[in-house]
Amino acid sequence: MSTNQTTCKNCEQPFDSDFSFCPNCGQKDKDELTLGVLFYNTITNYFSFDARFFKSFLPLLFMPGYIAKQFVEGKRLQYLHPAQMYLFVVVVFFFLFSFKANEQASEIDREIASAFESHQKKDSLSIKGKQVLKIINDSLDREEARDALKNTAIYTGMTKEQIDSLVDGENFNRDKYNFGLEGTELDSLIKINASDKDLYNAMGLKEGDGAFKKRLYGQALKFLKSKRGGSILQTFYDTIPIAMFIVLPLFALLLKLFYRKSGRYAHHLVFSFYFFAFIFTVFGLLVGINYITDIPDWIDTLIVFSIFFYLIIALKRFYQQGWFKSFFKGSLTTFLFIPIVSIVAVGVGFFAFMFY
């Protein structure tokens, strides 16, 4: 055995120079930092992108519940860890979806701007129409007054010049043209660069209102000034991954409710991680394929509905129960889970509006 010693650059412990790896920390002795090494280390360290991923990917797609069952039974080095699998798939999905999200955000901005422009034109025509009617009515009132004064001139002694001066004068009708702004007051104030205080007053915000209401009005005013809703949608999409850390454990909790005697909560969580990894894999494939060619809507719908049948098969394999129980419990889980997703979606939407 060689007696030459070298020092590990990572842990600074001496070891035999014949060793390719440090026996203390496991770092490779002579590992030149190249782009290839840097890229490989990034992928392997953060996503464990190695043989386990490929061993896990195909069973995840085509063998529902199989790798979750194998992982719970102790075969944990053959397959990618459920949390790592889930995180990797989610990152890839949202990377692909980000391009579509940007397109949707831009489209929403255009539609909102168009809707505001159309609304303003409609209001403008409405106001102009009311002005014309007001002028017509005012003209009729003046002529009626002129005729009445002429008919009574014999008693009042007013001359034609005096009647014309009175009827045509500015003080004939003291009622102001009260068009308000008829729904356009706030837009008009924004156009003349009115202060935020005046804008809030027009919106109905009072000085004594609480911080929450002030924040709500502030975000609403921000939207009215920019007339852009794409940033709200973008914030909504950006918040979904965070919201999934609430949704996914709740799904596992539902499974624990229906399968109380089938292991600990951690077992149901393993199943949930792999199941949601499958869902995001399917969505990612749909997004990717739709970039290449448009898939008919009925195929998209069929693929989405196939997720339910995947769940039934996965439940049967993982929990080792019959088809009827698996279908019944899978249906109840789905039925109860949809309202949870809806509530969380509303919460995420409100969060997106408040913090976009």
Coordinates of C-alpha atoms in Angstrom, one line a residue:
M1 CA 0.0 0.0 0.0
S2 CA 1.3 3.5 -0.9
T3 CA 2.5 5.6 2.0
N4 CA 2.0 8.9 0.1
Q5 CA -0.6 11.1 1.7
T6 CA -2.7 13.9 0.2
T7 CA -5.0 16.3 1.9
C8 CA -8.7 16.6 0.9
K9 CA -9.5 20.1 -0.3
N10 CA -13.0 19.9 1.2
C11 CA -12.6 18.5 4.7
E12 CA -8.8 19.1 4.9
Q13 CA -8.2 15.5 6.2
P14 CA -5.2 13.5 5.1
F15 CA -5.7 10.2 3.2
D16 CA -3.8 7.8 1.0
S17 CA -3.0 9.4 -2.4
D18 CA -4.0 6.1 -4.1
F19 CA -7.6 6.7 -3.2
S20 CA -9.7 8.4 -5.8
F21 CA -12.2 9.7 -3.2
C22 CA -11.7 11.1 0.3
P23 CA -12.7 8.3 2.8
N24 CA -13.8 11.0 5.2
C25 CA -16.2 13.2 3.2
G26 CA -16.4 11.3 -0.1
Q27 CA -15.3 14.2 -2.4
K28 CA -13.4 13.2 -5.5
D29 CA -9.6 13.8 -5.1
K30 CA -8.8 15.2 -8.6
D31 CA -12.0 16.8 -9.9
E32 CA -11.2 19.7 -12.3
L33 CA -14.0 22.3 -12.3
T34 CA -15.2 22.3 -15.9
L35 CA -18.5 23.4 -17.3
G36 CA -19.5 19.7 -17.7
V37 CA -18.6 19.0 -14.0
L38 CA -20.4 22.2 -12.8
F39 CA -23.6 21.3 -14.8
Y40 CA -23.6 17.7 -13.7
N41 CA -23.0 18.6 -10.1
T42 CA -25.9 21.1 -10.2
I43 CA -28.3 18.6 -11.6
T44 CA -27.3 15.7 -9.4
N45 CA -27.1 17.8 -6.2
Y46 CA -30.4 19.5 -6.5
F47 CA -32.5 17.1 -8.5
S48 CA -30.7 13.8 -8.1
F49 CA -30.8 13.4 -11.8
D50 CA -29.1 10.0 -12.1
A51 CA -30.1 6.4 -12.9
R52 CA -32.8 6.5 -10.2
F53 CA -34.7 9.1 -12.1
F54 CA -34.9 6.9 -15.2
K55 CA -35.8 3.9 -13.1
S56 CA -38.6 5.9 -11.5
F57 CA -40.0 7.8 -14.5
L58 CA -41.5 5.0 -16.6
P59 CA -43.0 3.2 -13.6
L60 CA -44.5 6.5 -12.5
L61 CA -46.3 6.9 -15.8
F62 CA -47.3 3.4 -16.6
M63 CA -47.4 1.5 -13.2
P64 CA -49.7 3.6 -10.9
G65 CA -48.8 3.2 -7.3
Y66 CA -45.9 0.8 -7.9
I67 CA -42.9 2.9 -6.9
A68 CA -44.8 4.4 -3.9
K69 CA -45.4 0.8 -2.7
Q70 CA -41.8 -0.2 -3.3
F71 CA -40.5 2.9 -1.5
V72 CA -42.7 2.2 1.6
E73 CA -41.7 -1.4 1.7
G74 CA -38.0 -0.3 2.0
K75 CA -36.6 -0.3 -1.5
R76 CA -35.6 3.3 -1.3
L77 CA -32.3 3.4 -3.1
Q78 CA -33.6 2.0 -6.4
Y79 CA -36.1 4.9 -7.0
L80 CA -35.9 8.6 -6.7
H81 CA -37.1 10.0 -3.4
P82 CA -40.8 11.0 -3.7
A83 CA -40.1 14.6 -2.6
Q84 CA -37.2 14.9 -5.0
M85 CA -39.3 13.4 -7.8
Y86 CA -42.1 15.8 -7.1
L87 CA -39.8 18.9 -6.9
F88 CA -38.0 18.0 -10.1
V89 CA -41.2 17.5 -12.1
V90 CA -42.8 20.7 -10.7
V91 CA -39.7 22.8 -11.7
V92 CA -39.7 21.4 -15.2
F93 CA -43.5 21.9 -15.6
F94 CA -43.4 25.6 -14.4
F95 CA -40.4 26.3 -16.6
L96 CA -42.4 25.0 -19.7
F97 CA -45.6 26.7 -18.5
S98 CA -43.9 30.1 -17.9
F99 CA -43.8 30.7 -21.7
K100 CA -47.6 30.0 -21.9
A101 CA -48.2 32.1 -18.8
N102 CA -46.4 35.1 -20.3
E103 CA -48.6 34.8 -23.4
Q104 CA -51.7 34.6 -21.3
A105 CA -50.7 37.6 -19.2
S106 CA -50.0 39.7 -22.3
E107 CA -53.4 38.6 -23.8
I108 CA -55.2 39.6 -20.6
D109 CA -53.5 43.0 -20.6
R110 CA -54.7 43.6 -24.2
E111 CA -58.2 42.5 -23.5
I112 CA -58.5 44.7 -20.4
A113 CA -57.1 47.7 -22.2
S114 CA -59.6 47.1 -25.0
A115 CA -62.5 46.7 -22.6
F116 CA -61.6 50.0 -20.8
E117 CA -61.2 51.8 -24.1
S118 CA -64.6 50.5 -25.3
H119 CA -66.2 51.4 -21.9
Q120 CA -64.8 55.0 -22.0
K121 CA -66.0 55.5 -25.6
K122 CA -69.5 54.3 -24.5
D123 CA -69.5 56.6 -21.5
S124 CA -68.3 59.5 -23.7
L125 CA -71.1 59.0 -26.2
S126 CA -73.6 58.7 -23.4
I127 CA -72.5 62.0 -21.9
K128 CA -72.4 63.7 -25.2
G129 CA -75.9 62.4 -25.9
K130 CA -77.1 63.7 -22.6
Q131 CA -75.5 67.1 -23.3
V132 CA -77.3 67.3 -26.7
L133 CA -80.6 66.4 -25.0
K134 CA -80.0 69.0 -22.3
I135 CA -79.3 71.7 -24.9
I136 CA -82.4 70.7 -26.9
N137 CA -84.6 70.8 -23.8
D138 CA -83.0 74.1 -22.6
S139 CA -83.7 75.6 -26.0
L140 CA -87.3 74.5 -25.9
D141 CA -87.6 76.0 -22.4
R142 CA -86.2 79.3 -23.6
E143 CA -88.6 79.5 -26.6
E144 CA -91.6 78.7 -24.3
A145 CA -90.4 81.4 -21.9
R146 CA -90.0 83.9 -24.8
D147 CA -93.5 83.2 -26.1
A148 CA -95.0 83.5 -22.6
L149 CA -93.2 86.8 -22.0
K150 CA -94.3 88.2 -25.3
N151 CA -97.9 87.2 -24.6
T152 CA -97.8 89.1 -21.2
A153 CA -95.8 92.0 -22.5
I154 CA -98.9 94.1 -22.6
Y155 CA -99.2 93.7 -18.8
T156 CA -95.5 93.8 -17.9
G157 CA -94.5 96.5 -20.3
M158 CA -91.4 94.6 -21.4
T159 CA -90.0 95.4 -24.8
K160 CA -88.7 92.8 -27.3
E161 CA -85.2 93.7 -26.5
Q162 CA -85.7 93.2 -22.8
I163 CA -87.3 89.8 -23.4
D164 CA -84.5 88.7 -25.6
S165 CA -81.9 89.9 -23.2
L166 CA -83.6 88.0 -20.3
V167 CA -84.2 84.8 -22.1
D168 CA -80.9 84.6 -23.9
G169 CA -78.9 85.7 -20.8
E170 CA -76.6 83.4 -18.9
N171 CA -78.8 83.5 -15.8
F172 CA -81.8 82.2 -17.5
N173 CA -81.4 78.7 -16.1
R174 CA -79.4 78.5 -13.0
D175 CA -79.4 74.6 -12.9
K176 CA -75.9 73.4 -13.8
Y177 CA -75.3 70.7 -16.2
N178 CA -75.2 67.9 -13.7
F179 CA -73.7 65.1 -15.7
G180 CA -71.5 64.0 -12.8
L181 CA -69.1 61.9 -14.6
E182 CA -71.5 59.0 -14.8
G183 CA -69.1 56.2 -13.9
T184 CA -66.1 58.0 -15.5
E185 CA -65.3 60.3 -12.5
L186 CA -62.4 58.1 -11.4
D187 CA -61.0 57.8 -14.9
S188 CA -61.2 61.5 -15.4
L189 CA -59.4 62.2 -12.1
I190 CA -56.7 59.7 -13.1
K191 CA -56.3 61.5 -16.5
I192 CA -55.7 64.8 -14.9
N193 CA -53.1 63.3 -12.5
A194 CA -55.2 63.9 -9.4
S195 CA -53.6 63.1 -6.1
D196 CA -54.1 59.7 -4.6
K197 CA -56.0 61.3 -1.7
D198 CA -58.5 62.7 -4.2
L199 CA -58.7 59.4 -5.9
Y200 CA -59.3 57.5 -2.7
N201 CA -62.0 60.0 -1.7
A202 CA -63.7 59.4 -5.1
M203 CA -63.5 55.6 -4.4
G204 CA -65.1 56.1 -1.0
L205 CA -62.1 55.3 1.2
K206 CA -62.1 57.2 4.5
E207 CA -59.2 58.2 6.7
G208 CA -60.3 56.1 9.6
D209 CA -60.5 52.9 7.6
G210 CA -58.2 50.0 8.6
A211 CA -54.9 48.9 7.0
F212 CA -56.6 45.9 5.2
K213 CA -59.1 48.1 3.5
K214 CA -56.5 50.7 2.6
R215 CA -54.4 47.9 1.0
L216 CA -57.4 46.7 -0.9
Y217 CA -58.2 50.1 -2.2
G218 CA -54.6 50.7 -3.0
Q219 CA -54.3 47.6 -5.1
A220 CA -57.6 48.4 -6.9
L221 CA -56.3 51.9 -7.7
K222 CA -53.1 50.4 -8.9
F223 CA -55.1 48.2 -11.3
L224 CA -57.2 51.1 -12.5
K225 CA -54.2 53.3 -13.2
S226 CA -52.3 50.6 -15.1
K227 CA -55.3 48.8 -16.6
R228 CA -53.2 45.7 -16.6
G229 CA -54.3 42.4 -15.1
G230 CA -51.5 40.2 -16.5
S231 CA -49.3 40.9 -13.5
I232 CA -52.1 39.6 -11.3
L233 CA -52.3 36.4 -13.3
Q234 CA -48.5 36.0 -13.2
T235 CA -48.4 36.4 -9.5
F236 CA -51.2 33.8 -9.3
Y237 CA -49.2 31.3 -11.2
D238 CA -46.0 32.1 -9.2
T239 CA -47.9 31.4 -6.0
I240 CA -49.2 28.0 -7.1
P241 CA -46.1 26.0 -6.2
I242 CA -46.2 27.5 -2.7
A243 CA -49.9 26.7 -2.4
M244 CA -49.1 23.1 -3.3
F245 CA -47.3 22.7 0.0
I246 CA -50.7 23.2 1.6
V247 CA -52.8 21.2 -0.9
L248 CA -50.6 18.1 -1.1
P249 CA -50.5 17.4 2.7
L250 CA -54.2 17.9 2.8
F251 CA -54.7 15.3 0.1
A252 CA -52.5 12.9 2.1
L253 CA -54.7 13.7 5.1
L254 CA -57.8 12.6 3.2
L255 CA -56.1 9.4 2.3
K256 CA -55.3 8.9 6.0
L257 CA -59.0 9.4 6.8
F258 CA -60.1 6.7 4.4
Y259 CA -57.2 4.3 5.0
R260 CA -56.7 4.7 8.7
K261 CA -55.3 1.1 9.2
S262 CA -52.9 1.3 6.2
G263 CA -49.8 2.8 7.7
R264 CA -48.7 6.1 9.1
Y265 CA -49.4 9.5 7.7
A266 CA -45.9 9.5 6.1
H267 CA -46.9 6.5 4.0
H268 CA -49.9 8.4 2.6
L269 CA -47.6 11.4 2.0
V270 CA -45.3 9.2 -0.1
F271 CA -48.2 8.1 -2.2
S272 CA -49.3 11.8 -2.6
F273 CA -45.9 13.0 -3.7
Y274 CA -45.6 10.4 -6.4
F275 CA -49.3 10.9 -7.5
F276 CA -48.8 14.7 -7.8
A277 CA -45.5 14.1 -9.6
F278 CA -47.6 12.1 -12.1
I279 CA -50.1 14.9 -12.4
F280 CA -47.5 17.6 -13.2
T281 CA -45.8 15.2 -15.5
V282 CA -49.0 14.8 -17.6
F283 CA -49.6 18.6 -17.5
G284 CA -46.0 19.2 -18.5
L285 CA -46.3 16.8 -21.5
L286 CA -49.5 18.5 -22.6
V287 CA -47.9 21.9 -22.4
G288 CA -44.8 20.7 -24.4
I289 CA -46.9 18.9 -27.0
N290 CA -49.2 21.9 -27.5
Y291 CA -46.1 24.0 -28.2
I292 CA -45.3 21.7 -31.1
T293 CA -48.8 21.1 -32.4
D294 CA -52.3 22.0 -31.2
I295 CA -54.0 19.0 -29.5
P296 CA -57.8 18.8 -30.0
D297 CA -59.6 19.9 -26.8
W298 CA -61.4 16.6 -26.5
I299 CA -58.0 14.8 -26.3
D300 CA -56.8 17.3 -23.6
T301 CA -60.0 16.6 -21.7
L302 CA -59.7 12.8 -22.0
I303 CA -56.1 12.9 -20.7
V304 CA -57.1 15.1 -17.8
F305 CA -60.0 12.7 -16.9
S306 CA -57.5 9.7 -17.2
I307 CA -55.8 11.1 -14.0
F308 CA -58.9 9.9 -12.0
F309 CA -58.6 6.4 -13.4
Y310 CA -54.8 6.5 -12.7
L311 CA -55.7 7.3 -9.1
I312 CA -58.1 4.4 -8.8
I313 CA -55.4 1.9 -10.1
A314 CA -52.7 3.5 -7.9
L315 CA -54.9 3.2 -4.8
K316 CA -55.7 -0.4 -5.5
R317 CA -52.0 -1.3 -5.9
F318 CA -50.7 0.7 -3.0
Y319 CA -53.4 -0.1 -0.4
Q320 CA -54.0 -3.7 -1.7
Q321 CA -57.8 -3.4 -1.6
G322 CA -60.5 -4.5 -4.2
W323 CA -61.7 -2.5 -7.2
F324 CA -65.0 -1.5 -5.6
K325 CA -63.4 -0.1 -2.4
S326 CA -60.6 1.6 -4.4
F327 CA -63.2 3.2 -6.7
F328 CA -65.4 4.2 -3.9
K329 CA -62.7 5.7 -1.7
G330 CA -61.0 7.3 -4.8
S331 CA -64.3 9.0 -5.7
L332 CA -64.9 10.3 -2.2
T333 CA -61.3 11.5 -2.0
T334 CA -61.7 13.4 -5.3
F335 CA -65.1 14.7 -4.3
L336 CA -63.8 16.2 -1.0
F337 CA -60.5 17.3 -2.5
I338 CA -62.1 19.5 -5.3
P339 CA -63.6 22.0 -2.8
I340 CA -60.3 22.2 -1.0
V341 CA -58.5 23.1 -4.3
S342 CA -61.3 25.6 -5.1
I343 CA -60.9 27.3 -1.7
V344 CA -57.1 27.4 -2.0
A345 CA -57.4 28.7 -5.6
V346 CA -59.6 31.6 -4.3
G347 CA -57.1 32.3 -1.6
V348 CA -54.3 32.3 -4.0
G349 CA -56.2 34.6 -6.4
F350 CA -56.9 37.0 -3.5
F351 CA -53.2 36.9 -2.5
A352 CA -52.2 37.5 -6.1
F353 CA -54.4 40.6 -6.2
M354 CA -53.2 42.0 -2.8
F355 CA -49.5 41.5 -3.6
Y356 CA -49.0 41.7 -7.4

